[in-house]
C-alpha positions as a printed Julia matrix, in Angstrom:
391×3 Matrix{Float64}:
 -29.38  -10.62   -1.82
 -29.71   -7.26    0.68
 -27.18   -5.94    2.98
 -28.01   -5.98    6.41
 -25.66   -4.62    8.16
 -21.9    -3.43    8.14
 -19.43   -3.72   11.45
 -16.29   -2.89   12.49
 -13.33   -4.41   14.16
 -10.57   -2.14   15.57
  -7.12   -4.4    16.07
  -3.69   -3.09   17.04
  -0.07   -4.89   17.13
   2.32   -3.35   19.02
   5.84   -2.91   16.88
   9.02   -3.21   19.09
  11.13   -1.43   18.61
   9.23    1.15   16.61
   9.89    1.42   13.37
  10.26    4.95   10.9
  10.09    5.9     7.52
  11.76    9.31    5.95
   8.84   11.22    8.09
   6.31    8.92    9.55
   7.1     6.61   12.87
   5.27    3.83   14.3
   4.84    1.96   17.55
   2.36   -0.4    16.37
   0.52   -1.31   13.26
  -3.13   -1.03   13.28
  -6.12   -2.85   11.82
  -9.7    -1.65   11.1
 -11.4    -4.53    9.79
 -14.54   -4.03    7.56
 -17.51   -6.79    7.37
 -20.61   -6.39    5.22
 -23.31   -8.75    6.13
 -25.78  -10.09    4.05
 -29.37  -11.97    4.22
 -27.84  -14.74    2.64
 -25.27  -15.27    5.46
 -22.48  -14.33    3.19
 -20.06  -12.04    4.79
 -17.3    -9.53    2.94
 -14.08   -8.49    4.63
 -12.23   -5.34    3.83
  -9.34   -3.07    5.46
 -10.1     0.37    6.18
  -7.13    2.32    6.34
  -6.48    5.57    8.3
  -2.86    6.59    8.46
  -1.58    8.91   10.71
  -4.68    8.79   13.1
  -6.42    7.32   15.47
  -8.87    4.14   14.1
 -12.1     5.86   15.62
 -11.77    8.36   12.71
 -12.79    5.99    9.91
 -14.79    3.4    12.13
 -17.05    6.86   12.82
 -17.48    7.38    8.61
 -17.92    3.99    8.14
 -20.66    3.17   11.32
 -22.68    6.82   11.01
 -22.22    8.34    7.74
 -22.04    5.25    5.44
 -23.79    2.15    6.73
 -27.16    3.85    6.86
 -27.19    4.52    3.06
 -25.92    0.74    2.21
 -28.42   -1.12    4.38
 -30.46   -3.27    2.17
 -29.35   -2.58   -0.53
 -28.01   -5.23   -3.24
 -24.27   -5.84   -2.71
 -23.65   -6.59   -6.58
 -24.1    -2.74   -7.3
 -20.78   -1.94   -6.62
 -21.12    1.16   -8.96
 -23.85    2.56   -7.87
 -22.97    1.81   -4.09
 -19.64    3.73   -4.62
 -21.45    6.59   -5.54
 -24.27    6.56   -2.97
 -21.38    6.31   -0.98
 -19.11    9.4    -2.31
 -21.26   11.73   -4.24
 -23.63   12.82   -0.7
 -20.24   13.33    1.39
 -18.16   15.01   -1.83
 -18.07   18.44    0.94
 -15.69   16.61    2.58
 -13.68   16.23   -0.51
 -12.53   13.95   -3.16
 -10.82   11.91   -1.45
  -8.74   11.07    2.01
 -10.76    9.82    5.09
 -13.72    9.27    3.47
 -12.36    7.42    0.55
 -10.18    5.58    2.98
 -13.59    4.86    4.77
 -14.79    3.3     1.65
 -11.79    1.61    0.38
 -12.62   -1.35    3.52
 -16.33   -1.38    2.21
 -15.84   -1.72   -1.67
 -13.08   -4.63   -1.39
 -15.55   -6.5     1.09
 -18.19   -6.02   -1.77
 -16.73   -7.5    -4.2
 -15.53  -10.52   -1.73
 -19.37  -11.38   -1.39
 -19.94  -10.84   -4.96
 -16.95  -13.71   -5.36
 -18.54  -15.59   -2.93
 -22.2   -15.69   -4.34
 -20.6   -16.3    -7.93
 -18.04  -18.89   -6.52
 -15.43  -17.34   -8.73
 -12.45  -15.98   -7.23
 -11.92  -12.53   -7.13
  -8.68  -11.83   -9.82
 -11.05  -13.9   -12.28
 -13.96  -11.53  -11.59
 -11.53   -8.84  -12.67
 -10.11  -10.13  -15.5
  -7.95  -12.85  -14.48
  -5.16  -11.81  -16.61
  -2.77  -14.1   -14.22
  -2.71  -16.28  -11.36
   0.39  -15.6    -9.72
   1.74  -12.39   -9.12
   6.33  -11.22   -8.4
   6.3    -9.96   -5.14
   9.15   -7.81   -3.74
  10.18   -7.4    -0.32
   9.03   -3.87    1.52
  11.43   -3.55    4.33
  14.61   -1.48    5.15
  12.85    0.76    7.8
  14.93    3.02   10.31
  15.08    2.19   13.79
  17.04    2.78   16.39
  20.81    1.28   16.68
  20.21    0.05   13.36
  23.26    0.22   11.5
  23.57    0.32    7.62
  25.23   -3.35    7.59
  22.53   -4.27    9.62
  19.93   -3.04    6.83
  22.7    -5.04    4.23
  22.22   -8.02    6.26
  18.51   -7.8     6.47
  17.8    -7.32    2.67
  20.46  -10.24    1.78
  18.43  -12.37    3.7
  15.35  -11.37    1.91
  17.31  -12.8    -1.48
  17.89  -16.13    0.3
  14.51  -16.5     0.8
  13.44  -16.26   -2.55
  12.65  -12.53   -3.32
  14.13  -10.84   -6.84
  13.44   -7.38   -5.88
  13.63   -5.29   -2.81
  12.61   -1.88   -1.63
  14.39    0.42    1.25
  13.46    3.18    2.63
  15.97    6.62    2.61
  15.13   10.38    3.01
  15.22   10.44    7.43
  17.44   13.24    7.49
  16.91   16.53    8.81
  19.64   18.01    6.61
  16.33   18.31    4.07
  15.17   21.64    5.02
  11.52   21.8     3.9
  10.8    17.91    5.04
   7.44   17.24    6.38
  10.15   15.41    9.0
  10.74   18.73   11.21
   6.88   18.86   11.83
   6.33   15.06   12.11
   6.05   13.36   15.61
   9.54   11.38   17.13
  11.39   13.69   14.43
  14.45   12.77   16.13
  14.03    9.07   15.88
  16.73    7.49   14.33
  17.36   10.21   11.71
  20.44    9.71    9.46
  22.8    12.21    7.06
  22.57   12.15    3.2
  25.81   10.55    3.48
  24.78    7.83    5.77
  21.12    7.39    3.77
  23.84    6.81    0.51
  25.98    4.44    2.19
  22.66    2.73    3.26
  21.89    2.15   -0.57
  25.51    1.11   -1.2
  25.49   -1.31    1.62
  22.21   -3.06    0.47
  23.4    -3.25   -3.59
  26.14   -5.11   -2.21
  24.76   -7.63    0.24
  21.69   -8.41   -2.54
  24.3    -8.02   -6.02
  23.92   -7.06   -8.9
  20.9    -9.65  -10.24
  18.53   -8.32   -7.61
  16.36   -5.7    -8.38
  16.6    -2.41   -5.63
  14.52   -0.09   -5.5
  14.22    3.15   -2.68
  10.95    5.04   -1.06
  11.63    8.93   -0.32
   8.23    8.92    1.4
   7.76   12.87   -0.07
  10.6    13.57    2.33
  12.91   15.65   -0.29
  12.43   18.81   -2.44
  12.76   18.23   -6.26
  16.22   19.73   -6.46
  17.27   17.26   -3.13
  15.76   14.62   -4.76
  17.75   15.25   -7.98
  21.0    15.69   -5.97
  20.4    12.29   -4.49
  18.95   10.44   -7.32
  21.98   11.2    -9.25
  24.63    9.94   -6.91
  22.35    6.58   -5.98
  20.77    5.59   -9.76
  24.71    4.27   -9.88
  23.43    1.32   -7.79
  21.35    0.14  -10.57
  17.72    1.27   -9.41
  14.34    0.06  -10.67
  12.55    3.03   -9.18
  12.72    5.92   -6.86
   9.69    6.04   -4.76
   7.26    9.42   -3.53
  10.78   11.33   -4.41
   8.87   15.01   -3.55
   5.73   16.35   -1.8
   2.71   14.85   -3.51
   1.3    17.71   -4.44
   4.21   19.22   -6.28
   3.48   17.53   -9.86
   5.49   19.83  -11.51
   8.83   19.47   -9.17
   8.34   15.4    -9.87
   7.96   15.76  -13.47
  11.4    17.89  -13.32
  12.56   15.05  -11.39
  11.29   12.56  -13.76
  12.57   14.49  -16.74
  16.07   15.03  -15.36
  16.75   11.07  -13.98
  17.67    7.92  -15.78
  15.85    6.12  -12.67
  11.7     5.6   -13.15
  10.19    7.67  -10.78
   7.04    5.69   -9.01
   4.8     7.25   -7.13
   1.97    8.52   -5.2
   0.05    6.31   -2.91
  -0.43    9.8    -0.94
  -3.01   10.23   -3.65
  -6.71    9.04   -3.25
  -8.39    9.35   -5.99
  -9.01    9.02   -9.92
  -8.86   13.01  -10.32
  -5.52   13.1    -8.9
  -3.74   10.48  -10.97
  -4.97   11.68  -13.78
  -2.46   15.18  -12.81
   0.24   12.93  -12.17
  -0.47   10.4   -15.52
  -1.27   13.13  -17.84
   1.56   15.77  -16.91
   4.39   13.19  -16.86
   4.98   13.11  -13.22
   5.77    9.57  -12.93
   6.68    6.3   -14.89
   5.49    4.0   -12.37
   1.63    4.33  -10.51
   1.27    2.99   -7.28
  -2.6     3.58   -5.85
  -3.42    2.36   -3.06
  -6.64    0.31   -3.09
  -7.85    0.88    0.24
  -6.86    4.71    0.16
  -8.7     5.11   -3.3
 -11.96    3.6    -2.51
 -11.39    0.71   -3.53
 -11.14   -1.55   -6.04
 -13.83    0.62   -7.95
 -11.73    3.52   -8.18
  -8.41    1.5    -8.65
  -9.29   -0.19  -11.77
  -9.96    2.86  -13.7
  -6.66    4.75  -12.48
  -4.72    1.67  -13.39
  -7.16    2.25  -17.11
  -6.21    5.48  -17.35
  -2.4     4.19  -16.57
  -2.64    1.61  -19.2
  -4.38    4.46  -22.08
  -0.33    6.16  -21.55
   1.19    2.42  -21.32
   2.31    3.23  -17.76
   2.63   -0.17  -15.28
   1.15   -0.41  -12.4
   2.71   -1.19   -8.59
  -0.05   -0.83   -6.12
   0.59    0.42   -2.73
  -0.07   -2.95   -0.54
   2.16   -1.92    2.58
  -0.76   -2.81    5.21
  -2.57   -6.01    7.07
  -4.21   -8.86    5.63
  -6.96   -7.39    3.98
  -4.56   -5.19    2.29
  -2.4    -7.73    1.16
  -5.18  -10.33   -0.04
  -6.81   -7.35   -2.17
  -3.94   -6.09   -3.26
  -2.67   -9.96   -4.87
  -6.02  -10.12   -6.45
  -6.25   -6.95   -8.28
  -2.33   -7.14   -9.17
  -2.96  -10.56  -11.05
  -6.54   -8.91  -12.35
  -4.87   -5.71  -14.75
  -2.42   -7.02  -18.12
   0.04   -3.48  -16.51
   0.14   -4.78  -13.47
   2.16   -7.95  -12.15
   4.12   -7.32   -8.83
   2.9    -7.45   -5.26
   4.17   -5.46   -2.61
   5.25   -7.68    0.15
   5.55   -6.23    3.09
   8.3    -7.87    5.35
   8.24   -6.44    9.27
   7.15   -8.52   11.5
   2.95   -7.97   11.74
   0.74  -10.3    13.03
  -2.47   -8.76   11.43
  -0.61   -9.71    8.22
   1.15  -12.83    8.59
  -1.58  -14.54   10.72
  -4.66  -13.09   10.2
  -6.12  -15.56    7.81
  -6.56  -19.05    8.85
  -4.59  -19.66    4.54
  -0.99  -18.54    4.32
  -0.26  -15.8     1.84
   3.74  -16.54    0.95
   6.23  -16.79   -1.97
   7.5   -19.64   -3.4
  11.3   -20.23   -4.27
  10.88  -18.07   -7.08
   9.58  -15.22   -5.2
   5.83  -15.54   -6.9
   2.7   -15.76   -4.61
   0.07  -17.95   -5.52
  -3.6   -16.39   -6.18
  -6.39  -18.03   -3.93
  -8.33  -20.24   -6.43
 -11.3   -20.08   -3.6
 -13.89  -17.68   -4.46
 -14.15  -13.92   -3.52
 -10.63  -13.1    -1.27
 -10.83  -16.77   -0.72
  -9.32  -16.38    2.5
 -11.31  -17.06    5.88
 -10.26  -15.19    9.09
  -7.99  -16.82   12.53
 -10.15  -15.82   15.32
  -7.36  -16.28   17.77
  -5.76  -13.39   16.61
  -8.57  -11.12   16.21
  -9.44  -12.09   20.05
  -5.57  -11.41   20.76
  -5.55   -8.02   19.48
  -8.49   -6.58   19.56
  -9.16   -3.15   21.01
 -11.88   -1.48   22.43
């Protein structure tokens, strides 16, 4: 089997009203969808993520600087692709755009390599389970959205089945040195420390006590900030606090980590092995959460979560994304014995919810189901590429 070629597809949902983290804001969610082709007819999909800019930026790695060295060769290699892939573009460094280039191509790898095998693609792994906790991802800012409207929301996320929910806090521009001030729509729907607190309180209450809560800082607070706060919310029973600091401060999160009863998780802002190992090795979080598209993909995943596993810390991959994202991200979850819950995201996105022709849901216990079909073992719903596809 040879690859023949690798394409593109550039999707975008618009998000009404936008939505906003502690810095980031978004008017629509955006897809760059990755297929490798093969002489055998078998074709892989894969999500190539580029956050914070335009979808031309990866579809230009992917199309000029990577296809060219993949054509014809044999799609099984995954190793040796990854590094035919890296190793000639490591000038542009170890990591970011190009690993988030690469992430889309190395997940739609191994889907072929599922396919050809017929296996699906958590067994190909490892296979260590075949249904995977998912908690809800939600509690975004937007605008007119009160804190007992964020209570409402998550309660309804209980009713439905979920055990565990995560909210974001940190929009405040009472944090001095937040990437926030230099961040576009700054001013969108910001909050105070003691609104972002009365947030948290709000949400424990609507969900009780049973319900796992956990909160995503999005590296919007300093360590000492993110002390401050963790202190006066790990009263509200947390599982985790999320990206508490500026990912490349290691040593302010380890203070953080050291100082607070709450796990500290943390940082899909980093996109590669070399950085986790800093974080894993120096103590800077209890909790890993890689993204597998930002990383490269599953190739470079499964040895952070390794090296997580060598200093018995668990693993929550980043899945907050579309389809491919998700689909990947239940598969490699179920695949590692330190892994075991999905990140489900829950805002309305059609490039999530309906861009597989196979739904992708929990069941009354909040679980989700891995595809027993082989590779991703999902197949995609034309309609809504046609719908949303851009130019």
């Amino acid at each position: 089997m040879k690859i023949t070629d690798i394409t593109v597809i550039k999707l975008l949902y618009p998000v009404e009203p936008p939505m906003a983290d502690a810095i980031h804001f978004a008017s629509a969610r955006s897809l760059l969808l990755v297929q490798v082709h093969t002489d055998t007819g078998l074709v892989g999909i894969g999500e190539a993520a580029i956050p914070g800019g335009p979808l031309e930026v990866a579809e230009s790695v992917i199309l000029h600087e990577l296809r060219p060295r993949l054509i014809g060769e044999d799609p099984f290699k995954v190793e040796y692709l990854w590094r035919k892939m890296a190793i000639p573009s490591h000038q542009h460094g170890r990591g970011g755009v190009l690993y988030m280039a690469m992430g889309g191509i190395d997940v739609a790898l191994y889907d072929i390599i599922g396919q050809a095998t017929k296996t699906p693609l958590y067994k190909l792994l490892g296979g260590y389970r075949d249904e995977v906790l998912a908690y809800a991802s939600a509690g975004f800012y937007r605008e007119n959205k009160s804190a007992q409207d964020l209570a409402e929301e998550c309660g309804n996320y209980v009713e439905e089945g979920f055990t565990h929910i995560k909210i974001k806090v940190g929009r405040s521009k009472e944090s001095m040195w937040s990437p926030l001030h230099d961040m576009p729509s700054s001013d969108y729907a910001t909050v105070s420390l003691e609104e972002d607190i009365e947030r948290v309180r709000l949400v424990r209450e609507a969900i009780g006590r049973k319900t796992k809560l956990s909160i995503d800082a999005n590296n919007a607070w300093t360590p000492s900030m993110a002390i401050q706060m963790g202190k006066e919310l790990q009263k509200y029973n947390l599982a985790w606090i999320e990206e508490p600091v500026d990912t490349d401060d290691i040593e302010g999160s380890a203070h953080v980590a050291r100082v607070l009863d709450v796990p500290i998780c943390g940082y899909e802002t980093c996109t590669s092995l070399p950085q986790y190992r800093e974080l894993i090795v120096r103590r800077a979080v209890d909790i890993i959460s890689p993204s597998i598209i930002w990383c490269g993909g599953i190739t470079e995943t499964r040895k952070i979560a390794a090296l997580a596993q060598a200093y018995h810390l668990p693993v929550a991959s980043h899945g907050f994304g579309s389809g491919p994202t998700v689909i990947a991200n239940l598969h490699f979850m179920a695949a590692i014995p330190n892994g075991g819950l999905l990140e489900f995201d829950r805002n309305q996105n059609d490039l999530r919810t309906y861009l597989f022709n196979e739904e992708i849901e929990i069941d009354q216990r909040g679980y989700v189901k891995v595809p027993e079909r082989p590779g991703l073992g999902v197949t995609l719903n034309t309609k809504i590429i046609d719908k949303y596809r851009v130019e």
